[in-house]
Short mmCIF file of C-alpha atoms and ligand atoms in Angstrom, two decimals:
data_model
loop_
_atom_site.label_atom_id
_atom_site.label_comp_id
_atom_site.label_asym_id
_atom_site.label_seq_id
_atom_site.Cartn_x
_atom_site.Cartn_y
_atom_site.Cartn_z
CA UNK A 1 21.70 11.04 14.12
CA UNK A 2 19.75 10.74 10.89
CA UNK A 3 18.24 7.43 11.92
CA UNK A 4 16.19 9.00 14.73
CA UNK A 5 14.65 11.57 12.43
CA UNK A 6 13.78 8.97 9.84
CA UNK A 7 12.21 6.73 12.48
CA UNK A 8 10.15 9.62 13.84
CA UNK A 9 9.10 10.66 10.34
CA UNK A 10 7.90 7.14 9.56
CA UNK A 11 6.14 6.66 12.89
CA UNK A 12 4.14 9.86 12.42
CA UNK A 13 2.79 8.82 9.05
CA UNK A 14 1.29 5.39 9.59
CA UNK A 15 -2.16 6.30 8.33
CA UNK A 16 -0.76 7.67 5.07
CA UNK A 17 1.50 4.66 4.61
CA UNK A 18 -1.43 2.29 5.05
CA UNK A 19 -3.67 4.29 2.71
CA UNK A 20 -1.00 4.16 -0.01
CA UNK A 21 -0.50 0.43 0.49
CA UNK A 22 -4.23 -0.15 0.11
CA UNK A 23 -4.12 1.76 -3.16
CA UNK A 24 -1.23 -0.39 -4.42
CA UNK A 25 -3.02 -3.61 -3.46
CA UNK A 26 -6.10 -2.65 -5.47
CA UNK A 27 -4.24 -3.18 -8.74
CA UNK A 28 -4.66 -6.83 -9.88
CA UNK A 29 -1.09 -7.26 -11.15
CA UNK A 30 -1.31 -11.00 -11.86
CA UNK A 31 1.73 -11.76 -13.98
CA UNK A 32 0.83 -15.29 -15.01
CA UNK A 33 -2.40 -14.25 -16.77
CA UNK A 34 -1.73 -12.54 -20.14
CA UNK A 35 -5.07 -10.69 -19.99
CA UNK A 36 -3.82 -8.88 -16.88
CA UNK A 37 -0.76 -7.38 -18.60
CA UNK A 38 -2.31 -3.92 -18.55
CA UNK A 39 -2.85 -4.15 -14.78
CA UNK A 40 0.72 -5.30 -14.26
CA UNK A 41 1.85 -2.19 -16.15
CA UNK A 42 -0.44 -0.04 -14.02
CA UNK A 43 1.20 -1.41 -10.88
CA UNK A 44 4.63 -0.62 -12.35
CA UNK A 45 3.55 2.96 -13.06
CA UNK A 46 2.03 3.29 -9.60
CA UNK A 47 5.24 2.10 -8.00
CA UNK A 48 7.42 4.39 -10.12
CA UNK A 49 5.26 7.41 -9.25
CA UNK A 50 5.46 6.65 -5.53
CA UNK A 51 9.22 6.11 -5.70
CA UNK A 52 9.61 9.54 -7.33
CA UNK A 53 7.39 11.08 -4.69
CA UNK A 54 9.56 9.50 -1.99
CA UNK A 55 12.58 11.30 -3.43
CA UNK A 56 14.18 8.35 -5.20
CA UNK A 57 15.98 9.57 -8.31
CA UNK A 58 16.38 8.33 -11.89
CA UNK A 59 13.17 6.36 -11.65
CA UNK A 60 12.24 4.55 -14.84
CA UNK A 61 9.75 1.97 -15.97
CA UNK A 62 11.75 -0.33 -18.20
CA UNK A 63 9.85 -2.27 -20.85
CA UNK A 64 10.85 -5.90 -21.40
CA UNK A 65 9.58 -8.71 -23.61
CA UNK A 66 6.93 -9.29 -20.97
CA UNK A 67 6.26 -7.21 -17.86
CA UNK A 68 8.14 -3.98 -17.06
CA UNK A 69 10.91 -3.53 -14.54
CA UNK A 70 11.00 -0.50 -12.26
CA UNK A 71 14.38 1.01 -11.48
CA UNK A 72 15.38 3.95 -9.32
CA UNK A 73 18.35 5.03 -7.23
CA UNK A 74 19.71 7.47 -4.72
CA UNK A 75 23.48 7.62 -4.99
CA UNK A 76 24.51 10.70 -3.07
CA UNK A 77 25.88 9.00 0.05
CA UNK A 78 29.33 9.27 -1.47
CA UNK A 79 31.98 6.87 -2.71
CA UNK A 80 32.94 5.71 0.77
CA UNK A 81 29.42 4.54 1.59
CA UNK A 82 28.24 1.06 0.64
CA UNK A 83 25.70 0.54 -2.12
CA UNK A 84 22.65 -1.60 -1.49
CA UNK A 85 20.59 -3.09 -4.30
CA UNK A 86 17.00 -3.47 -3.12
CA UNK A 87 14.91 -6.04 -4.97
CA UNK A 88 11.23 -6.96 -4.75
CA UNK A 89 8.31 -7.92 -6.98
CA UNK A 90 5.08 -6.06 -7.59
CA UNK A 91 3.32 -8.89 -9.41
CA UNK A 92 1.05 -11.30 -7.55
CA UNK A 93 -0.26 -14.85 -7.82
CA UNK A 94 -3.72 -15.50 -9.28
CA UNK A 95 -6.31 -15.16 -6.48
CA UNK A 96 -8.20 -18.35 -7.37
CA UNK A 97 -10.27 -20.01 -5.98
CA UNK A 98 -12.22 -16.78 -5.58
CA UNK A 99 -15.13 -18.28 -3.67
CA UNK A 100 -12.86 -19.08 -0.73
CA UNK A 101 -11.99 -15.43 -0.05
CA UNK A 102 -13.84 -13.73 2.81
CA UNK A 103 -13.52 -10.42 0.97
CA UNK A 104 -12.58 -9.74 -2.67
CA UNK A 105 -8.82 -10.20 -3.23
CA UNK A 106 -8.30 -6.78 -4.77
CA UNK A 107 -10.47 -4.85 -2.34
CA UNK A 108 -8.14 -4.68 0.67
CA UNK A 109 -9.74 -4.99 4.10
CA UNK A 110 -8.06 -4.09 7.40
CA UNK A 111 -9.20 -6.26 10.28
CA UNK A 112 -7.55 -6.95 13.65
CA UNK A 113 -4.18 -5.49 12.64
CA UNK A 114 -4.00 -7.47 9.42
CA UNK A 115 -4.50 -6.25 5.89
CA UNK A 116 -6.20 -8.83 3.66
CA UNK A 117 -5.58 -8.77 -0.10
CA UNK A 118 -3.73 -10.74 -2.78
CA UNK A 119 -0.13 -9.54 -2.67
CA UNK A 120 -0.42 -8.05 0.84
CA UNK A 121 2.59 -10.05 2.09
CA UNK A 122 3.86 -11.47 -1.23
CA UNK A 123 5.22 -9.05 -2.11
CA UNK A 124 3.61 -5.63 -2.52
CA UNK A 125 3.41 -4.89 1.21
CA UNK A 126 7.10 -5.67 1.59
CA UNK A 127 8.08 -3.71 -1.53
CA UNK A 128 6.17 -0.76 -0.13
CA UNK A 129 8.29 -0.88 3.04
CA UNK A 130 11.34 0.08 0.99
CA UNK A 131 9.61 3.01 -0.69
CA UNK A 132 8.52 4.30 2.71
CA UNK A 133 12.04 3.91 4.14
CA UNK A 134 13.44 6.05 1.33
CA UNK A 135 10.74 8.64 1.96
CA UNK A 136 11.46 8.62 5.70
CA UNK A 137 15.17 9.34 5.19
CA UNK A 138 14.82 11.76 2.29
CA UNK A 139 11.79 13.55 3.73
CA UNK A 140 13.38 14.10 7.15
CA UNK A 141 17.17 14.40 6.85
CA UNK A 142 17.31 14.72 3.08
CA UNK A 143 19.80 11.87 2.65
CA UNK A 144 20.26 8.16 3.16
CA UNK A 145 23.12 6.47 5.01
CA UNK A 146 23.97 4.30 1.99
CA UNK A 147 23.72 4.53 -1.75
CA UNK A 148 20.63 2.61 -2.73
CA UNK A 149 19.53 1.16 -6.07
CA UNK A 150 16.06 -0.26 -6.49
CA UNK A 151 15.05 -2.91 -8.98
CA UNK A 152 11.49 -4.24 -8.88
CA UNK A 153 10.06 -6.81 -11.25
CA UNK A 154 6.58 -7.75 -12.36
CA UNK A 155 7.32 -11.32 -13.30
CA UNK A 156 8.61 -13.11 -10.21
CA UNK A 157 5.54 -15.30 -9.89
CA UNK A 158 5.99 -16.50 -13.43
CA UNK A 159 9.66 -17.32 -13.59
CA UNK A 160 11.34 -13.90 -13.72
CA UNK A 161 12.93 -14.35 -17.11
CA UNK A 162 13.01 -10.66 -18.08
CA UNK A 163 14.86 -9.56 -14.95
CA UNK A 164 17.26 -12.46 -15.21
CA UNK A 165 18.24 -11.24 -18.66
CA UNK A 166 18.36 -7.62 -17.53
CA UNK A 167 20.72 -8.46 -14.67
CA UNK A 168 23.04 -10.29 -17.06
CA UNK A 169 23.09 -7.33 -19.45
CA UNK A 170 23.29 -4.46 -16.93
CA UNK A 171 26.01 -5.47 -14.53
CA UNK A 172 27.49 -2.00 -14.25
CA UNK A 173 24.17 -0.28 -13.67
CA UNK A 174 23.20 -2.72 -10.93
CA UNK A 175 26.65 -2.96 -9.34
CA UNK A 176 26.41 -2.85 -5.53
CA UNK A 177 27.92 -4.28 -2.37
CA UNK A 178 24.97 -6.35 -1.26
CA UNK A 179 21.37 -7.14 -2.25
CA UNK A 180 18.49 -6.58 0.15
CA UNK A 181 15.24 -8.50 -0.41
CA UNK A 182 12.06 -8.44 1.67
CA UNK A 183 10.07 -11.33 0.22
CA UNK A 184 10.04 -13.93 2.98
CA UNK A 185 8.72 -14.33 6.48
CA UNK A 186 9.94 -14.35 10.06
CA UNK A 187 8.95 -16.99 12.61
CA UNK A 188 6.47 -14.94 14.65
CA UNK A 189 5.83 -11.31 15.62
CA UNK A 190 8.06 -11.94 18.65
CA UNK A 191 10.79 -13.95 16.95
CA UNK A 192 12.50 -12.54 13.85
CA UNK A 193 14.46 -14.83 11.57
CA UNK A 194 16.96 -14.33 8.81
CA UNK A 195 16.52 -16.56 5.79
CA UNK A 196 19.95 -17.68 4.63
CA UNK A 197 18.91 -20.16 1.95
CA UNK A 198 16.26 -20.63 -0.70
CA UNK A 199 15.41 -23.63 -2.79
CA UNK A 200 15.70 -23.52 -6.56
CA UNK A 201 12.98 -24.69 -8.88
CA UNK A 202 11.93 -25.95 -12.29
CA UNK A 203 8.34 -25.69 -13.48
CA UNK A 204 6.48 -27.59 -16.21
CA UNK A 205 3.20 -27.94 -17.94
CA UNK A 206 2.69 -31.22 -19.80
CA UNK A 207 -0.05 -31.66 -22.37
CA UNK A 208 -0.89 -35.34 -22.81
CA UNK A 209 -3.17 -36.51 -25.59
CA UNK A 210 -4.69 -39.88 -26.37
CA UNK A 211 -7.51 -39.99 -28.96
CA UNK A 212 -7.93 -36.88 -31.09
CA UNK A 213 -11.41 -36.22 -29.70
CA UNK A 214 -13.39 -37.19 -26.60
CA UNK A 215 -14.84 -40.70 -26.84
CA UNK A 216 -17.83 -42.56 -25.37
CA UNK A 217 -16.30 -44.63 -22.58
CA UNK A 218 -18.63 -47.54 -23.27
CA UNK A 219 -17.80 -47.77 -26.95
CA UNK A 220 -14.06 -47.33 -26.45
CA UNK A 221 -13.25 -47.97 -22.76
CA UNK A 222 -10.84 -50.90 -22.65
CA UNK A 223 -9.53 -50.46 -26.19
CA UNK A 224 -8.31 -46.86 -26.21
CA UNK A 225 -6.12 -45.53 -23.39
CA UNK A 226 -7.29 -42.61 -21.26
CA UNK A 227 -4.86 -39.73 -20.60
CA UNK A 228 -6.32 -39.12 -17.14
CA UNK A 229 -5.59 -42.71 -16.12
CA UNK A 230 -2.11 -42.34 -17.60
CA UNK A 231 -1.48 -39.21 -15.52
CA UNK A 232 -2.14 -41.26 -12.38
CA UNK A 233 0.50 -43.81 -13.39
CA UNK A 234 2.97 -41.11 -14.35
CA UNK A 235 2.69 -39.30 -11.03
CA UNK A 236 3.15 -42.56 -9.14
CA UNK A 237 6.33 -43.16 -11.12
CA UNK A 238 7.67 -39.66 -10.41
CA UNK A 239 7.54 -39.83 -6.61
CA UNK A 240 6.95 -42.58 -4.08
CA UNK A 241 4.67 -42.46 -1.06
CA UNK A 242 7.51 -41.45 1.28
CA UNK A 243 8.49 -38.45 -0.78
CA UNK A 244 11.42 -39.92 -2.71
CA UNK A 245 11.62 -38.59 -6.24
CA UNK A 246 12.10 -41.48 -8.67
CA UNK A 247 13.68 -39.65 -11.62
CA UNK A 248 17.05 -41.35 -12.27
CA UNK A 249 19.93 -39.07 -11.31
CA UNK A 250 17.70 -36.65 -9.39
CA UNK A 251 19.72 -36.93 -6.17
CA UNK A 252 23.15 -37.27 -7.77
CA UNK A 253 24.29 -33.75 -6.90
CA UNK A 254 22.27 -33.14 -3.76
CA UNK A 255 24.73 -31.87 -1.17
CA UNK A 256 24.74 -33.97 1.96
CA UNK A 257 23.67 -32.11 5.06
CA UNK A 258 26.84 -31.62 7.10
CA UNK A 259 26.82 -31.87 10.90
CA UNK A 260 27.33 -28.12 11.10
CA UNK A 261 24.43 -27.45 8.77
CA UNK A 262 22.27 -29.95 10.61
CA UNK A 263 22.93 -28.08 13.85
CA UNK A 264 22.11 -24.74 12.23
CA UNK A 265 18.90 -26.11 10.72
CA UNK A 266 17.87 -27.49 14.12
CA UNK A 267 17.88 -24.05 15.76
CA UNK A 268 14.48 -23.14 14.38
CA UNK A 269 11.88 -24.51 16.80
CA UNK A 270 9.53 -26.24 14.43
CA UNK A 271 7.68 -29.39 15.25
CA UNK A 272 4.75 -31.35 13.98
CA UNK A 273 2.32 -29.48 16.19
CA UNK A 274 3.21 -26.11 14.68
CA UNK A 275 3.14 -27.55 11.18
CA UNK A 276 -0.33 -29.00 11.68
CA UNK A 277 -1.64 -25.79 13.23
CA UNK A 278 -0.24 -23.71 10.35
CA UNK A 279 -1.58 -25.92 7.60
CA UNK A 280 -4.65 -27.67 8.97
CA UNK A 281 -3.25 -30.94 7.60
CA UNK A 282 -4.20 -34.08 9.59
CA UNK A 283 -0.63 -35.42 9.63
CA UNK A 284 2.90 -34.40 8.75
CA UNK A 285 4.51 -36.11 5.80
CA UNK A 286 7.80 -36.53 3.98
CA UNK A 287 11.14 -38.29 3.98
CA UNK A 288 11.21 -39.97 7.40
CA UNK A 289 15.00 -39.80 7.79
CA UNK A 290 15.02 -35.98 7.74
CA UNK A 291 13.60 -33.46 10.23
CA UNK A 292 10.90 -31.01 9.12
CA UNK A 293 13.43 -28.16 8.89
CA UNK A 294 15.75 -30.32 6.82
CA UNK A 295 12.95 -31.41 4.50
CA UNK A 296 11.91 -27.80 3.87
CA UNK A 297 15.31 -26.18 3.72
CA UNK A 298 17.76 -28.72 2.42
CA UNK A 299 15.91 -31.49 0.59
CA UNK A 300 14.55 -31.37 -2.95
CA UNK A 301 11.00 -32.33 -3.79
CA UNK A 302 8.44 -32.67 -6.60
CA UNK A 303 4.81 -31.60 -6.57
CA UNK A 304 1.85 -31.62 -8.91
CA UNK A 305 -0.02 -28.30 -8.82
CA UNK A 306 -2.91 -28.82 -11.14
CA UNK A 307 -4.55 -31.27 -13.50
CA UNK A 308 -6.95 -30.00 -16.09
CA UNK A 309 -8.92 -32.58 -17.97
CA UNK A 310 -12.06 -34.63 -18.25
CA UNK A 311 -15.53 -33.74 -17.12
CA UNK A 312 -15.76 -31.72 -13.90
CA UNK A 313 -19.29 -30.32 -14.14
CA UNK A 314 -22.34 -31.49 -12.22
CA UNK A 315 -23.55 -35.04 -12.58
CA UNK A 316 -21.83 -37.80 -14.46
CA UNK A 317 -20.47 -37.95 -17.97
CA UNK A 318 -19.05 -41.18 -19.32
CA UNK A 319 -16.21 -39.93 -21.44
CA UNK A 320 -12.62 -40.74 -22.33
CA UNK A 321 -11.06 -37.28 -22.50
CA UNK A 322 -8.81 -36.53 -25.44
CA UNK A 323 -6.30 -34.30 -23.67
CA UNK A 324 -5.11 -33.67 -20.13
CA UNK A 325 -2.87 -30.85 -18.90
CA UNK A 326 -0.74 -31.29 -15.84
CA UNK A 327 1.30 -28.65 -14.03
CA UNK A 328 4.17 -29.67 -11.78
CA UNK A 329 7.40 -28.38 -10.35
CA UNK A 330 10.47 -29.52 -8.50
CA UNK A 331 12.22 -27.67 -5.68
CA UNK A 332 15.97 -27.93 -5.91
CA UNK A 333 18.75 -27.69 -3.33
CA UNK A 334 22.52 -27.18 -3.57
CA UNK A 335 24.22 -28.44 -5.80
CA UNK A 336 21.49 -29.58 -8.17
CA UNK A 337 21.78 -27.96 -11.60
CA UNK A 338 18.39 -26.93 -13.07
CA UNK A 339 19.52 -27.72 -16.62
CA UNK A 340 20.61 -31.23 -15.63
CA UNK A 341 17.40 -31.83 -13.71
CA UNK A 342 15.37 -30.65 -16.69
CA UNK A 343 17.22 -33.05 -18.96
CA UNK A 344 16.78 -35.94 -16.52
CA UNK A 345 13.07 -35.19 -16.17
CA UNK A 346 12.48 -35.12 -19.91
CA UNK A 347 14.44 -38.32 -20.50
CA UNK A 348 12.48 -40.09 -17.77
CA UNK A 349 9.10 -38.90 -19.07
CA UNK A 350 10.07 -40.15 -22.52
CA UNK A 351 10.87 -43.52 -20.94
CA UNK A 352 7.69 -43.90 -18.86
CA UNK A 353 5.14 -42.36 -21.22
CA UNK A 354 3.12 -45.19 -22.79
CA UNK A 355 2.99 -45.39 -26.62
CA UNK A 356 -0.77 -44.76 -26.37
CA UNK A 357 -0.14 -41.06 -25.78
CA UNK A 358 1.48 -38.12 -27.52
CA UNK A 359 2.72 -35.29 -25.34
CA UNK A 360 4.54 -32.00 -25.12
CA UNK A 361 6.43 -30.48 -22.21
CA UNK A 362 6.41 -26.72 -21.77
CA UNK A 363 9.00 -25.50 -19.26
CA UNK A 364 9.83 -22.16 -17.78
CA UNK A 365 13.35 -21.17 -16.90
CA UNK A 366 14.67 -23.01 -13.87
CA UNK A 367 16.71 -21.51 -11.05
CA UNK A 368 19.28 -23.08 -8.72
CA UNK A 369 19.11 -22.97 -4.92
CA UNK A 370 21.04 -20.32 -3.00
CA UNK A 371 22.77 -20.30 0.36
CA UNK A 372 23.93 -16.97 1.75
CA UNK A 373 27.46 -16.49 3.04
CA UNK A 374 26.88 -15.69 6.71
CA UNK A 375 30.29 -14.09 7.22
CA UNK A 376 29.56 -10.86 5.31
CA UNK A 377 29.15 -7.58 7.28
CA UNK A 378 25.58 -7.07 6.07
CA UNK A 379 24.53 -10.16 8.03
CA UNK A 380 25.76 -8.47 11.21
CA UNK A 381 23.88 -5.29 10.27
CA UNK A 382 20.72 -7.32 9.67
CA UNK A 383 21.09 -9.08 13.02
CA UNK A 384 21.46 -5.77 14.82
CA UNK A 385 18.53 -4.19 12.96
CA UNK A 386 16.13 -7.07 13.66
CA UNK A 387 17.38 -7.29 17.24
CA UNK A 388 16.86 -3.59 17.90
CA UNK A 389 13.31 -3.46 16.55
CA UNK A 390 11.98 -6.86 17.65
CA UNK A 391 13.87 -7.05 20.94
CA UNK A 392 15.31 -10.43 19.99
CA UNK A 393 18.10 -11.52 17.71
CA UNK A 394 16.97 -13.31 14.57
CA UNK A 395 17.21 -17.08 14.23
CA UNK A 396 18.85 -18.30 11.02
CA UNK A 397 16.57 -20.42 8.84
CA UNK A 398 16.52 -21.84 5.33
CA UNK A 399 13.36 -21.10 3.36
CA UNK A 400 11.64 -23.66 1.18
CA UNK A 401 10.42 -21.20 -1.46
CA UNK A 402 12.28 -19.81 -4.46
CA UNK A 403 13.16 -16.33 -5.65
CA UNK A 404 14.75 -17.11 -9.00
CA UNK A 405 16.65 -13.83 -9.47
CA UNK A 406 18.66 -14.23 -6.26
CA UNK A 407 20.91 -16.72 -8.05
CA UNK A 408 21.36 -14.22 -10.90
CA UNK A 409 22.53 -11.56 -8.45
CA UNK A 410 25.19 -13.98 -7.30
CA UNK A 411 26.14 -15.21 -10.75
CA UNK A 412 26.20 -11.94 -12.69
CA UNK A 413 26.86 -9.31 -10.03
CA UNK A 414 28.84 -11.46 -7.59
CA UNK A 415 26.54 -10.37 -4.78
CA UNK A 416 25.24 -12.02 -1.64
CA UNK A 417 21.61 -11.36 -0.72
CA UNK A 418 20.17 -10.46 2.66
CA UNK A 419 16.69 -11.97 2.83
CA UNK A 420 15.15 -9.59 5.33
CA UNK A 421 11.48 -10.52 5.26
CA UNK A 422 8.61 -9.35 7.43
CA UNK A 423 5.81 -11.75 6.58
CA UNK A 424 4.54 -14.42 8.96
CA UNK A 425 4.25 -18.18 8.34
CA UNK A 426 0.45 -18.02 8.32
CA UNK A 427 0.08 -15.11 5.86
CA UNK A 428 -1.48 -17.56 3.39
CA UNK A 429 0.64 -16.40 0.49
CA UNK A 430 -0.52 -17.93 -2.83
CA UNK A 431 -3.72 -18.94 -1.05
CA UNK A 432 -7.16 -17.35 -0.47
CA UNK A 433 -7.29 -14.71 2.29
CA UNK A 434 -3.65 -13.70 1.97
CA UNK A 435 -2.80 -11.13 4.59
CA UNK A 436 0.03 -9.07 6.03
CA UNK A 437 0.39 -8.28 9.72
CA UNK A 438 0.47 -4.50 10.01
CA UNK A 439 2.65 -4.67 13.11
CA UNK A 440 5.32 -6.23 10.90
CA UNK A 441 4.71 -3.74 8.11
CA UNK A 442 5.53 -0.84 10.43
CA UNK A 443 8.34 -2.73 12.14
CA UNK A 444 9.65 -3.61 8.70
CA UNK A 445 10.03 0.07 7.90
CA UNK A 446 11.90 0.57 11.19
CA UNK A 447 14.10 -2.48 10.68
CA UNK A 448 15.20 -1.41 7.20
CA UNK A 449 15.95 2.09 8.53
CA UNK A 450 18.20 0.53 11.19
CA UNK A 451 19.76 -1.83 8.67
CA UNK A 452 20.76 0.94 6.23
CA UNK A 453 22.03 3.03 9.12
CA UNK A 454 24.14 0.16 10.50
CA UNK A 455 25.54 -0.63 7.09
CA UNK A 456 26.31 3.04 6.40
CA UNK A 457 28.19 3.37 9.67
CA UNK A 458 30.18 0.18 9.23
N1 LIG B 501 8.11 -14.90 -1.84
C1 LIG B 501 8.04 -16.16 -2.50
C2 LIG B 501 9.19 -17.08 -2.16
C3 LIG B 501 9.28 -17.47 -0.71
C4 LIG B 501 8.23 -18.11 -0.08
C5 LIG B 501 10.46 -17.26 -0.03
C6 LIG B 501 8.33 -18.48 1.24
C7 LIG B 501 10.58 -17.64 1.30
C8 LIG B 501 9.51 -18.25 1.94
C9 LIG B 501 8.01 -15.93 -4.00
O1 LIG B 501 7.15 -14.90 -4.39
C10 LIG B 501 7.49 -17.14 -4.70
O2 LIG B 501 6.37 -17.52 -4.44
N2 LIG B 501 8.27 -17.70 -5.60
C11 LIG B 501 7.82 -18.74 -6.43
C12 LIG B 501 8.75 -18.83 -7.60
C13 LIG B 501 8.25 -19.64 -8.76
C14 LIG B 501 6.91 -19.15 -9.28
C15 LIG B 501 9.27 -19.60 -9.86
C16 LIG B 501 7.78 -20.02 -5.65
O3 LIG B 501 8.59 -20.22 -4.71
O4 LIG B 501 6.91 -20.84 -5.93
MN1 LIG B 502 7.38 -13.27 -3.28
MN1 LIG B 503 5.08 -15.78 -4.36
#
């Protein structure tokens, strides 16, 4: 059986796999920072070279309006075999705040079975799993059990617009039976989980301006409005202290959680104690009438991510700042429509913004939530693969994060997505000291080998 050879091939090469991953993680492919565009391209080239070396064919780095896509395929399993479209992203979040890292974010460190670096878990380590699986099959038996197409993007952390467009325009090229994505986490090293839902999102930056230059707060405080004070009022009008979003119409299309769904969501053992241990927060928070799993997986929310404005240096400075920038996003659930939410948000801001301010809203593309159809054969294959490698069947969970392109795969290619992740809840993705558990990296390679084998046999 080809699976055994591939598993043995992979198991014998752990040191090389890790060395290559370290190399990949050294490239600061931060997609949100324009000055890093060259590094993002370097990561694309690195990935393409390693895909070719693994034996993947037709590898190309595809330029886009922003960051390149990397495509490759291996299509020699024959017409009868299923085709899997593997997706991942090689871009990473900014590493800031740098001073909170125990080692530099782009100088990977291996310690106690974890590799520490920006992008270790999200998502370079998990992308690398797929390259190593291809190498294991092609380097040992010379073939894979399925036809496999690979599409990797360098823009996921900044909205994924280029890939969204590419998917819409290249339906034939990307045609497949199912999508496979490793960009999420399992519950623990002992308990795998299969993510069957993701929240959607819309993201904004608002620039709010009062006076056309900074003013002395003694000369003008009390007669000219201050954009920082205004931001406080605006935020309070966007969301109440129990987590209810106050934008009119925001909940209109939110699908009620059915009894069946409620039961499925309750399977994941997740209580306040775990939440507090994971986050270090002093108390849990959110809509009291919903459980933690429901709040994360099936309820929408709104959060402010950053406010830039005013004086933040040492000592005091009595100033009325001219302009404030605020970054915020909303997480969406079925059946909220990103375009409708965007319109409702803008109309509400227009209504609550005082006449003392001028403002602009800069928005990235939004994406709807997704829920995976659990009746497809690939779900069975994923269950078997996780079960074989981890010794326990996966629990089904709904993730709170977003992977915008997953909805495009559904919309333009008609495909369901298997979210077969290998991270852990405390990987600190998007945060200082991001890490990836190496046990899961190696088990990830094994699990994907089993998955492709199961699917190919089916
Ligand atoms: N891998 C995450 C999404 C994720 C996180 C899925 C946790 C499941 C569990 C992804 O890289 C991500 O961070 N996406 C962004 C998208 C946004 C920038 C458009 C997100 O969710 O904030
Ligand atoms: Mn990711
Ligand atoms: Mn991310």
